[in-house]
Amino acid sequence: MTVAAVGILGVGLLLLLIFLRVPIAIALAASGLLGYAALDGWNTALKMFGTVPFQLASAYSLSVVPLFILMGAVASRANMASELFQAANGLFSGVRGALANATIGSCALFGAICGSSIATAATFSRVAIPEMRRHGYDPAFAAGCVASAGTLDVLIPPSVLLAIYAIVAEQSLPKLYAAAFIPGFMLAAFYVLAVFAVAWVRPDWVPRVAAMQISQRLRAAVGMWKLGVLFIFAVFGIYLGWFSPTEAAAVAAFVAIVIAFGTGAMGWRGLWQALLETVFTTAALFFIVVGAFIFARFIVLTRFPTELAAWVQQADLSPVVILAAVAALYILLGTFLDEVSTILVTVPVTLPLVLGIGYDGIWFGIFVTVMCTIGLITPPTGMTVFVIQAQHPEIPVSRIYRATLPFLGADLVLVGFLIAAPQLVWWLPKALGI
Amino acid sequence: MRRWRSLTAGLCGGLAALALVGMMMLTVVDVVLRAVANRPIRGTFELIELLLACTFFLALPAAFLRDEHIVVDLVDQVAGKRVILLKRLAELLAIVVIAVMAWQGWQVARDTLLFGDITSDLELPRIWYWVPVLAGLIGSGIAAAAMAIRPDAERHERSQ
């Protein structure tokens, strides 16, 4: 059997196992082991199988992941979401769509700290949707707004997904975080514009709410201080040269615990629950990383990524056509795979391809992350949509999907900007000299 | 049985949580000492790696016992009652994968012990790093087996 045939069979086996309900981590490890053994014999394959988990689980660069997850688990228990929502509401107050835009702004900042789209959507589903419905917003639009805004966390630093991409693609995490700033906040701004567009087309969905007084706005704005402090430690500390990414994550997690205890928002029981949630999430996540690295060893052995990149160069296809094909692949995978698995499975193949047409690993990290935000709200498995529907079962899931369409449009506009003007990604890391 | 699984998962999670707290506190103290007294803790890097291995591998059996691994459940809409069979097959495959991983890990760990490998800074025996790895893998194998023999009624819905 040729190497190419083994490669295709290996990928086919992986997809088959995933569709047959095998946990993604196990499917990756099993198909990676069998493929590797078919190409290089059982002795080397088994040796690789025994060493990869050890090499990965004790890799210092991975320590950033559980520490940022811990910070998020504490933040989501410390009442920070509702305070942030009130502060953002004060900012937009008086404008049509103020509550929807407050949801977007607060989801962007809270999600960045929380690090989980699902947790952000679940939190704001309780905080923002009842408030929007109370003021006469269309329930499905309110849900679609939270489902979409909940995805912003994967792009805005400190993003756990970018940290995982940095590991699998061997890219600098500080550089990736700097690169994500402009596209991340641009996407939030596009979401705000999408709300204004909906308010213009369907004013009955987005009624005007009475403006808050200046004193109320100022009081609400003060409530943002907790997240502001966490941002200083988790993100700016890296660029001010205070910390490495792992140190920033550890200090920010510690500061989050101190704030939560100091303000009485969390006790020992809450801390213990946050710690347990963190280690259980970390175990499930790292096991996928282990499986993906085993599968990646097999893919590298097939030489499929380099041959695909060489074939594309020979075919002389336009970069836009290649990127459109890559984007289509991510949209397709995003309909059934979670974002971490999508990145871990595909990046070893797609990164060399994109490097071959003149983009770099930093740009691709941002591109692929934006594609993952799309996967989180597209049917049949839009995770943030499901989370909201579970809490508001009276809103039909099909209507929530329809309500996310304006935000999906905003995602695609950002993808267009990234392709047409890659400087959006490169400018800030260059300006910061990293 | 369910109660035992819950208690064991809590114990594994608790040990992993202690390692996580250790990782956080060690880093924070290192940063503070470096900033205040210009005296960072020697070997922080190696200790963090050890604690990270503990955090991940000690919590891994709990991920099996709590049925928390990410699964794509699209097939449920067409498979009907055969979903239970698919779940059983997936659980058996998980046992095989984990068993092979543990067996191969054991071989590499034995070599590490025989050669007496140590870390470069603190000169910690490398075998220490293998202890949580093997404990986690063997524990995960047992956990996967416990999940495979549970009654069908306990195979509740879990999806990605």
XYZ file of C-alpha atoms in Angstrom:
594
model
C 0.000 0.000 0.000
C 1.344 3.471 -0.863
C 2.042 6.104 1.787
C -0.712 8.318 0.365
C -3.248 5.484 0.615
C -2.303 4.844 4.260
C -2.684 8.584 4.934
C -6.165 8.676 3.403
C -7.190 5.510 5.260
C -5.897 6.970 8.540
C -7.908 10.181 8.124
C -10.945 8.124 7.066
C -10.609 5.914 10.133
C -10.381 8.981 12.382
C -13.575 10.494 10.940
C -15.379 7.146 11.128
C -14.453 6.658 14.799
C -15.506 10.215 15.653
C -18.884 9.694 13.953
C -19.321 6.375 15.771
C -19.256 8.206 19.116
C -15.696 7.311 20.099
C -14.302 10.119 22.314
C -12.251 12.433 20.078
C -9.064 11.898 22.111
C -9.329 8.094 21.799
C -10.189 8.304 18.083
C -7.117 10.472 17.437
C -4.792 8.216 19.433
C -6.099 4.944 17.935
C -6.016 6.077 14.294
C -2.637 7.782 14.830
C -1.130 4.595 16.301
C -2.482 2.305 13.567
C -1.399 4.689 10.792
C 2.078 5.137 12.271
C 2.475 1.352 12.656
C 1.391 0.788 9.039
C 4.103 3.156 7.815
C 6.986 2.593 10.224
C 6.299 -0.722 11.962
C 4.846 -1.549 15.382
C 8.109 -1.152 17.342
C 8.591 2.542 16.642
C 4.845 3.213 16.708
C 4.461 1.723 20.196
C 7.510 3.603 21.467
C 6.056 6.861 20.172
C 2.708 5.956 21.806
C 4.386 5.559 25.192
C 6.467 8.738 25.119
C 4.096 11.381 23.650
C 1.775 11.614 26.706
C 4.764 12.098 29.015
C 6.458 14.698 26.788
C 3.276 16.730 26.492
C 1.879 16.573 29.994
C 5.117 17.859 31.496
C 5.717 20.540 28.826
C 6.155 23.891 30.593
C 4.443 25.819 27.778
C 1.183 23.934 28.454
C 1.031 25.104 32.083
C -0.528 28.376 30.901
C -3.737 26.507 29.988
C -4.995 25.253 33.415
C -3.961 28.523 35.075
C -6.011 30.652 32.658
C -8.917 28.190 33.004
C -8.700 28.610 36.800
C -8.785 32.390 36.473
C -11.943 32.074 34.352
C -13.586 29.589 36.725
C -13.034 31.996 39.637
C -14.164 35.053 37.640
C -17.407 33.376 36.625
C -18.186 32.649 40.299
C -17.332 36.136 41.537
C -20.290 38.091 40.138
C -18.044 39.865 37.614
C -20.387 39.210 34.670
C -23.398 41.147 35.960
C -21.240 44.082 37.131
C -19.612 44.255 33.726
C -22.997 44.092 31.997
C -24.251 47.039 34.056
C -21.095 49.023 33.249
C -21.423 48.319 29.504
C -25.117 49.185 29.675
C -24.158 52.555 31.142
C -21.796 53.140 28.234
C -24.413 52.474 25.520
C -27.424 53.755 27.473
C -29.927 55.825 25.485
C -28.943 54.395 22.082
C -31.308 51.984 20.290
C -29.885 48.499 20.862
C -28.081 49.594 24.038
C -28.754 46.357 25.913
C -27.691 44.182 22.947
C -24.519 46.203 22.555
C -23.870 46.059 26.292
C -24.155 42.274 25.955
C -21.562 42.254 23.175
C -19.138 44.532 25.024
C -19.412 42.679 28.298
C -19.273 39.220 26.672
C -16.101 40.270 24.831
C -14.334 41.332 28.038
C -15.771 38.703 30.353
C -15.269 35.931 27.789
C -11.645 36.937 27.382
C -11.056 36.492 31.107
C -13.364 33.493 31.470
C -11.805 31.705 28.483
C -14.821 29.538 27.698
C -17.483 30.376 25.114
C -19.883 27.944 26.724
C -19.421 29.410 30.212
C -19.740 32.960 28.841
C -22.927 32.105 26.940
C -24.366 30.291 29.977
C -23.552 33.216 32.287
C -24.931 35.949 30.019
C -27.922 33.825 29.199
C -28.893 34.359 32.852
C -27.673 37.964 33.103
C -28.563 39.604 29.774
C -31.451 37.700 28.149
C -33.979 38.302 30.976
C -32.992 42.006 31.008
C -33.434 42.328 27.230
C -36.771 40.492 27.303
C -37.970 42.677 30.172
C -37.391 45.709 27.943
C -39.322 44.204 25.009
C -36.475 42.758 22.902
C -37.374 39.877 20.601
C -36.486 36.737 22.648
C -34.780 34.944 19.730
C -32.730 38.021 18.854
C -31.685 38.399 22.505
C -30.624 34.725 22.518
C -28.837 35.008 19.153
C -26.995 38.069 20.425
C -25.693 36.222 23.516
C -24.864 33.073 21.490
C -22.763 35.113 19.048
C -21.156 37.448 21.576
C -20.219 34.414 23.664
C -17.840 33.325 20.903
C -15.718 36.490 21.070
C -13.601 35.019 23.886
C -11.767 32.674 21.544
C -10.148 35.636 19.803
C -9.694 38.314 22.469
C -6.594 37.787 24.680
C -5.955 35.983 26.940
C -7.527 33.239 24.833
C -7.069 29.580 25.815
C -7.644 28.543 22.190
C -4.788 30.780 21.017
C -2.594 29.242 23.740
C -3.348 25.774 22.349
C -2.716 26.956 18.792
C 0.617 28.436 19.940
C 1.654 24.995 21.217
C 0.552 22.971 18.203
C 1.890 25.483 15.652
C 5.035 26.319 17.679
C 4.311 30.062 17.641
C 5.047 32.773 20.218
C 2.057 33.257 22.533
C 2.779 36.933 23.375
C 3.009 37.641 19.638
C -0.283 35.816 18.996
C -2.044 37.709 21.775
C -0.765 41.024 20.411
C -1.832 40.002 16.899
C -5.344 39.120 18.123
C -6.062 42.501 19.731
C -7.066 44.473 16.626
C -9.080 41.683 14.893
C -10.711 40.764 18.232
C -11.964 44.256 18.972
C -12.803 44.791 15.277
C -15.065 41.743 15.458
C -16.757 43.111 18.585
C -17.246 46.427 16.715
C -18.719 44.565 13.706
C -21.143 42.822 16.070
C -22.201 46.253 17.398
C -22.783 47.392 13.799
C -24.801 44.205 13.189
C -27.049 45.176 16.129
C -27.559 48.652 14.649
C -28.386 47.061 11.277
C -30.979 44.774 12.891
C -32.399 47.721 14.861
C -32.784 49.614 11.572
C -34.442 46.733 9.689
C -36.552 45.383 12.585
C -37.012 48.183 15.145
C -39.719 46.103 16.861
C -37.044 43.523 17.820
C -34.800 46.126 19.419
C -36.854 48.750 21.263
C -35.321 51.938 22.620
C -34.726 51.863 26.390
C -34.755 55.004 28.576
C -31.280 56.472 29.134
C -29.526 56.105 32.494
C -28.566 59.214 34.436
C -24.904 60.283 34.493
C -24.544 59.349 38.183
C -25.961 55.876 37.491
C -23.558 55.446 34.566
C -20.562 56.413 36.675
C -21.614 54.064 39.476
C -22.030 51.236 36.972
C -18.636 51.962 35.367
C -16.869 51.574 38.734
C -18.116 47.977 38.810
C -15.674 47.114 36.014
C -12.609 47.456 38.228
C -12.270 43.716 38.962
C -11.979 42.713 35.327
C -9.750 45.717 34.678
C -7.304 44.495 37.317
C -7.322 40.968 35.885
C -6.624 42.323 32.401
C -3.637 44.271 33.702
C -2.086 41.131 35.163
C -3.182 38.592 32.549
C -2.482 40.550 29.376
C -0.662 43.822 29.896
C 1.766 42.268 32.386
C 3.192 40.226 29.513
C 3.822 43.284 27.316
C 5.111 45.425 30.155
C 7.801 42.773 30.609
C 6.621 41.823 34.109
C 5.775 38.184 33.348
C 6.063 35.293 30.928
C 2.637 33.958 29.761
C 2.666 31.182 32.411
C 3.593 33.667 35.151
C 0.876 36.067 33.950
C -1.697 33.256 34.088
C -0.621 32.179 37.605
C -0.565 35.723 39.002
C -3.919 36.589 37.356
C -5.522 33.403 38.753
C -4.157 34.268 42.214
C -5.374 37.882 41.960
C -8.826 36.657 40.831
C -9.014 34.476 43.965
C -7.898 37.377 46.192
C -10.517 39.703 44.636
C -13.262 37.070 44.892
C -12.462 36.459 48.585
C -11.830 40.142 49.369
C -15.196 41.228 47.978
C -17.031 38.328 49.617
C -18.188 37.053 46.217
C -16.684 33.604 46.750
C -15.887 31.417 49.747
C -13.787 28.276 50.284
C -16.505 26.065 48.844
C -16.644 28.154 45.673
C -12.851 28.042 45.361
C -12.835 24.254 45.718
C -15.527 23.956 43.030
C -13.536 26.278 40.751
C -10.404 24.162 41.277
C -12.243 20.905 40.548
C -13.905 22.369 37.461
C -10.467 23.491 36.268
C -8.738 20.128 36.676
C -11.620 18.166 35.099
C -11.674 20.538 32.107
C -7.879 20.392 31.863
C -7.873 16.581 31.860
C -10.432 16.320 29.042
C -8.645 19.062 27.056
C -5.102 17.737 27.516
C -6.167 14.226 26.582
C -7.315 15.579 23.214
C -3.953 17.359 22.904
C -2.188 14.028 23.562
C -4.353 12.254 20.958
C -3.830 15.041 18.444
C -0.032 14.954 18.840
C -0.042 11.173 18.261
C -2.176 11.677 15.155
C 0.067 14.549 14.020
C 3.146 12.266 14.227
C 1.402 9.921 11.791
C 0.374 12.765 9.465
C 3.955 14.084 9.382
C 5.168 10.575 8.512
C 2.832 10.472 5.496
C 4.486 13.705 4.244
C 0.955 14.748 3.342
C 1.291 18.388 4.548
C 4.506 19.068 2.607
C 3.267 17.282 -0.508
C -0.039 19.121 -0.386
C 1.802 22.450 -0.036
C 4.109 21.531 -2.956
C 1.148 20.458 -5.100
C -0.671 23.718 -4.409
C 2.429 25.719 -5.354
C 2.805 23.747 -8.587
C -0.872 24.168 -9.428
C -0.265 27.930 -9.188
C -3.626 28.561 -7.538
C -4.488 32.059 -6.380
C -3.943 32.572 -2.608
C -7.551 33.728 -2.296
C -8.797 30.440 -3.785
C -6.611 28.444 -1.371
C -7.749 30.470 1.627
C -11.374 30.114 0.548
C -10.870 26.324 0.427
C -9.216 26.362 3.879
C -12.053 28.544 5.239
C -14.642 26.144 3.759
C -12.861 23.217 5.445
C -13.042 24.973 8.840
C -16.709 25.883 8.392
C -17.444 22.247 7.549
C -15.466 20.874 10.515
C -16.954 23.513 12.804
C -20.418 22.079 12.189
C -19.579 18.933 14.158
C -16.180 19.288 15.902
C -15.383 21.485 18.899
C -12.879 24.290 18.334
C -9.943 22.716 20.225
C -10.187 19.430 18.293
C -10.585 21.330 15.009
C -7.363 23.243 15.595
C -5.403 20.247 16.858
C -6.443 17.965 13.995
C -6.045 20.389 11.106
C -3.204 22.785 11.867
C -0.376 20.296 11.102
C -1.809 20.025 7.569
C -3.181 23.502 6.869
C -0.340 25.562 8.360
C 2.350 24.446 5.828
C -0.169 25.109 3.064
C -0.801 28.666 4.201
C 2.907 29.313 4.848
C 3.510 28.301 1.219
C 1.357 31.154 -0.095
C 3.129 33.868 1.864
C 1.217 34.187 5.143
C 2.845 33.369 8.487
C 1.907 31.241 11.495
C 0.768 34.259 13.517
C -1.658 35.415 10.821
C -2.965 31.891 10.378
C -3.559 31.552 14.135
C -5.895 34.547 14.037
C -7.571 33.374 10.831
C -8.217 29.873 12.133
C -9.495 31.226 15.461
C -12.028 33.449 13.689
C -13.156 30.414 11.697
C -13.696 28.600 15.024
C -15.993 31.404 16.265
C -18.138 30.676 13.208
C -18.280 26.959 14.068
C -19.632 27.776 17.519
C -22.864 29.264 16.120
C -23.437 27.203 12.968
C -25.885 24.270 12.856
C -26.209 21.408 13.572
C -23.934 21.705 16.636
C -23.665 25.411 17.458
C -22.555 24.921 21.052
C -23.368 28.387 22.401
C -26.819 28.170 20.787
C -27.454 24.854 22.551
C -26.333 26.240 25.904
C -28.782 29.131 25.652
C -31.624 26.964 24.392
C -31.129 24.644 27.375
C -31.723 27.591 29.717
C -34.525 29.156 27.665
C -36.342 26.132 26.183
C -39.312 28.289 25.130
C -37.161 29.930 22.388
C -37.032 27.606 19.327
C -33.475 26.661 18.371
C -34.179 27.380 14.671
C -35.108 30.976 15.556
C -31.902 31.405 17.582
C -29.859 30.165 14.608
C -31.681 32.653 12.367
C -30.961 35.449 14.859
C -27.231 34.678 14.733
C -27.112 35.313 10.949
C -26.271 39.055 11.213
C -23.359 38.156 13.498
C -22.264 35.350 11.171
C -22.170 38.017 8.441
C -19.935 40.120 10.704
C -17.593 37.121 11.145
C -17.321 36.716 7.381
C -16.632 40.435 6.925
C -13.725 40.091 9.362
C -12.423 37.045 7.444
C -12.511 39.188 4.277
C -10.566 41.955 6.044
C -7.970 39.480 7.312
C -7.370 38.128 3.802
C -7.358 41.522 2.093
C -5.366 43.365 4.769
C -3.150 40.942 6.764
C -1.402 43.996 8.245
C -4.319 44.128 10.704
C -2.707 41.115 12.354
C 0.957 42.018 11.923
C 0.856 45.692 12.866
C 0.588 45.518 16.677
C 3.255 42.822 17.288
C 5.583 44.858 15.069
C 4.751 48.113 16.882
C 5.422 46.403 20.241
C 8.717 45.056 18.912
C 7.931 41.371 19.561
C -21.298 1.762 42.193
C -22.251 5.248 41.057
C -21.396 6.586 44.522
C -17.970 4.903 44.440
C -17.287 6.386 41.035
C -18.258 9.824 42.289
C -16.069 9.509 45.400
C -13.066 8.234 43.418
C -13.484 11.011 40.846
C -13.601 13.543 43.697
C -10.425 12.087 45.216
C -8.549 12.185 41.880
C -9.823 15.708 41.227
C -8.830 16.789 44.739
C -5.246 15.551 44.345
C -4.986 17.203 40.921
C -6.426 20.430 42.396
C -3.711 20.443 45.087
C -1.067 20.130 42.358
C -2.707 23.020 40.494
C -2.665 25.210 43.617
C 0.995 24.264 44.089
C 1.752 25.274 40.510
C 0.025 28.628 40.938
C 1.548 29.447 44.321
C 5.058 28.404 43.305
C 4.889 30.691 40.275
C 3.440 33.607 42.276
C 6.080 33.308 45.020
C 8.819 33.018 42.381
C 7.592 36.196 40.645
C 7.319 38.107 43.938
C 10.765 37.021 45.163
C 12.295 37.921 41.822
C 10.643 41.353 41.838
C 11.236 42.215 45.504
C 14.537 40.568 46.387
C 15.905 39.591 42.971
C 16.060 36.011 44.272
C 13.876 33.723 42.162
C 13.267 30.154 43.345
C 15.795 27.785 41.807
C 14.323 25.082 39.575
C 10.834 26.591 39.313
C 10.654 25.493 35.697
C 11.270 21.834 36.568
C 8.885 21.851 39.540
C 6.123 23.420 37.419
C 6.572 20.639 34.863
C 6.262 18.018 37.605
C 3.160 19.679 39.070
C 1.621 20.030 35.598
C 2.046 16.293 35.006
C 0.321 15.699 38.389
C -2.523 18.112 37.534
C -3.283 16.453 34.230
C -2.666 12.778 34.904
C -4.195 12.613 38.391
C -7.391 14.197 37.030
C -7.517 11.926 33.966
C -9.243 8.963 35.685
C -11.888 11.428 36.907
C -12.541 12.520 33.313
C -13.379 8.866 32.526
C -15.449 8.324 35.683
C -17.423 11.528 35.065
C -17.891 10.639 31.381
C -16.464 14.023 30.443
C -14.525 13.201 27.290
C -15.703 15.140 24.277
C -17.861 13.078 21.915
C -19.659 13.956 18.655
C -23.222 12.651 18.959
C -24.588 13.326 15.461
C -25.137 9.595 14.925
C -27.711 9.483 17.764
C -30.403 10.841 15.448
C -30.153 7.814 13.136
C -28.780 5.070 15.387
C -31.791 4.798 17.725
C -31.316 2.021 20.282
C -27.966 1.058 18.744
C -26.442 4.105 20.477
C -25.929 1.948 23.590
C -23.961 -0.576 21.511
C -21.827 2.219 20.045
C -21.163 3.560 23.521
C -20.049 0.103 24.679
C -17.714 -0.300 21.697
C -16.233 3.150 22.342
C -15.639 2.224 25.979
C -13.864 -0.994 24.969
C -11.658 0.895 22.498
C -10.824 3.394 25.268
C -9.656 0.535 27.526
C -7.409 -0.858 24.757
C -5.892 2.558 23.929
C -5.220 3.423 27.579
C -3.817 -0.064 28.302
C -1.351 0.151 25.387
C -0.367 3.676 26.438
C 0.258 2.553 30.028
C 2.189 -0.561 28.916
C 4.456 1.463 26.629
C 4.832 4.213 29.216
C 5.906 1.584 31.734
C 8.679 0.414 29.365
C 10.055 3.939 28.881
C 9.774 4.639 32.631
C 11.738 1.456 33.394
C 14.535 2.616 31.046
C 14.505 6.020 32.751
C 14.919 4.313 36.130
C 17.685 2.001 34.875
C 19.698 4.850 33.341
C 19.132 7.038 36.424
C 18.148 10.102 34.361
C 18.018 13.364 36.332
C 16.876 16.917 35.567
C 19.510 19.511 34.723
C 18.845 22.139 37.401
C 17.536 20.507 40.607
C 18.906 17.071 39.637
C 15.515 15.496 40.370
C 15.287 11.840 39.310
C 13.316 11.787 36.032
C 11.385 8.780 37.302
C 9.511 11.142 39.633
C 7.878 12.653 36.549
C 6.773 9.204 35.443
C 5.026 8.409 38.751
C 1.947 10.644 38.138
C 1.961 9.674 34.445
C 1.774 5.940 35.154
C -0.583 6.392 38.121
C -2.902 8.437 35.907
C -2.768 6.024 32.974
C -3.288 2.893 35.092
C -6.046 4.664 37.047
C -7.657 5.729 33.752
C -7.550 2.149 32.486
C -9.350 0.961 35.632
C -11.792 3.872 35.370
C -12.501 3.075 31.699
C -13.131 -0.570 32.672
C -15.473 0.498 35.501
C -17.411 2.621 33.000
C -17.597 -0.277 30.537
C -19.247 -2.630 33.035
C -21.827 -0.160 34.400
C -25.500 -0.912 33.750
C -27.017 0.569 30.585
C -29.347 2.720 32.679
C -26.327 4.690 33.893
C -25.119 5.508 30.362
C -26.580 8.996 30.433
C -26.297 11.483 27.613
C -22.960 13.182 27.130
C -22.094 15.049 23.978
C -19.672 17.677 22.766
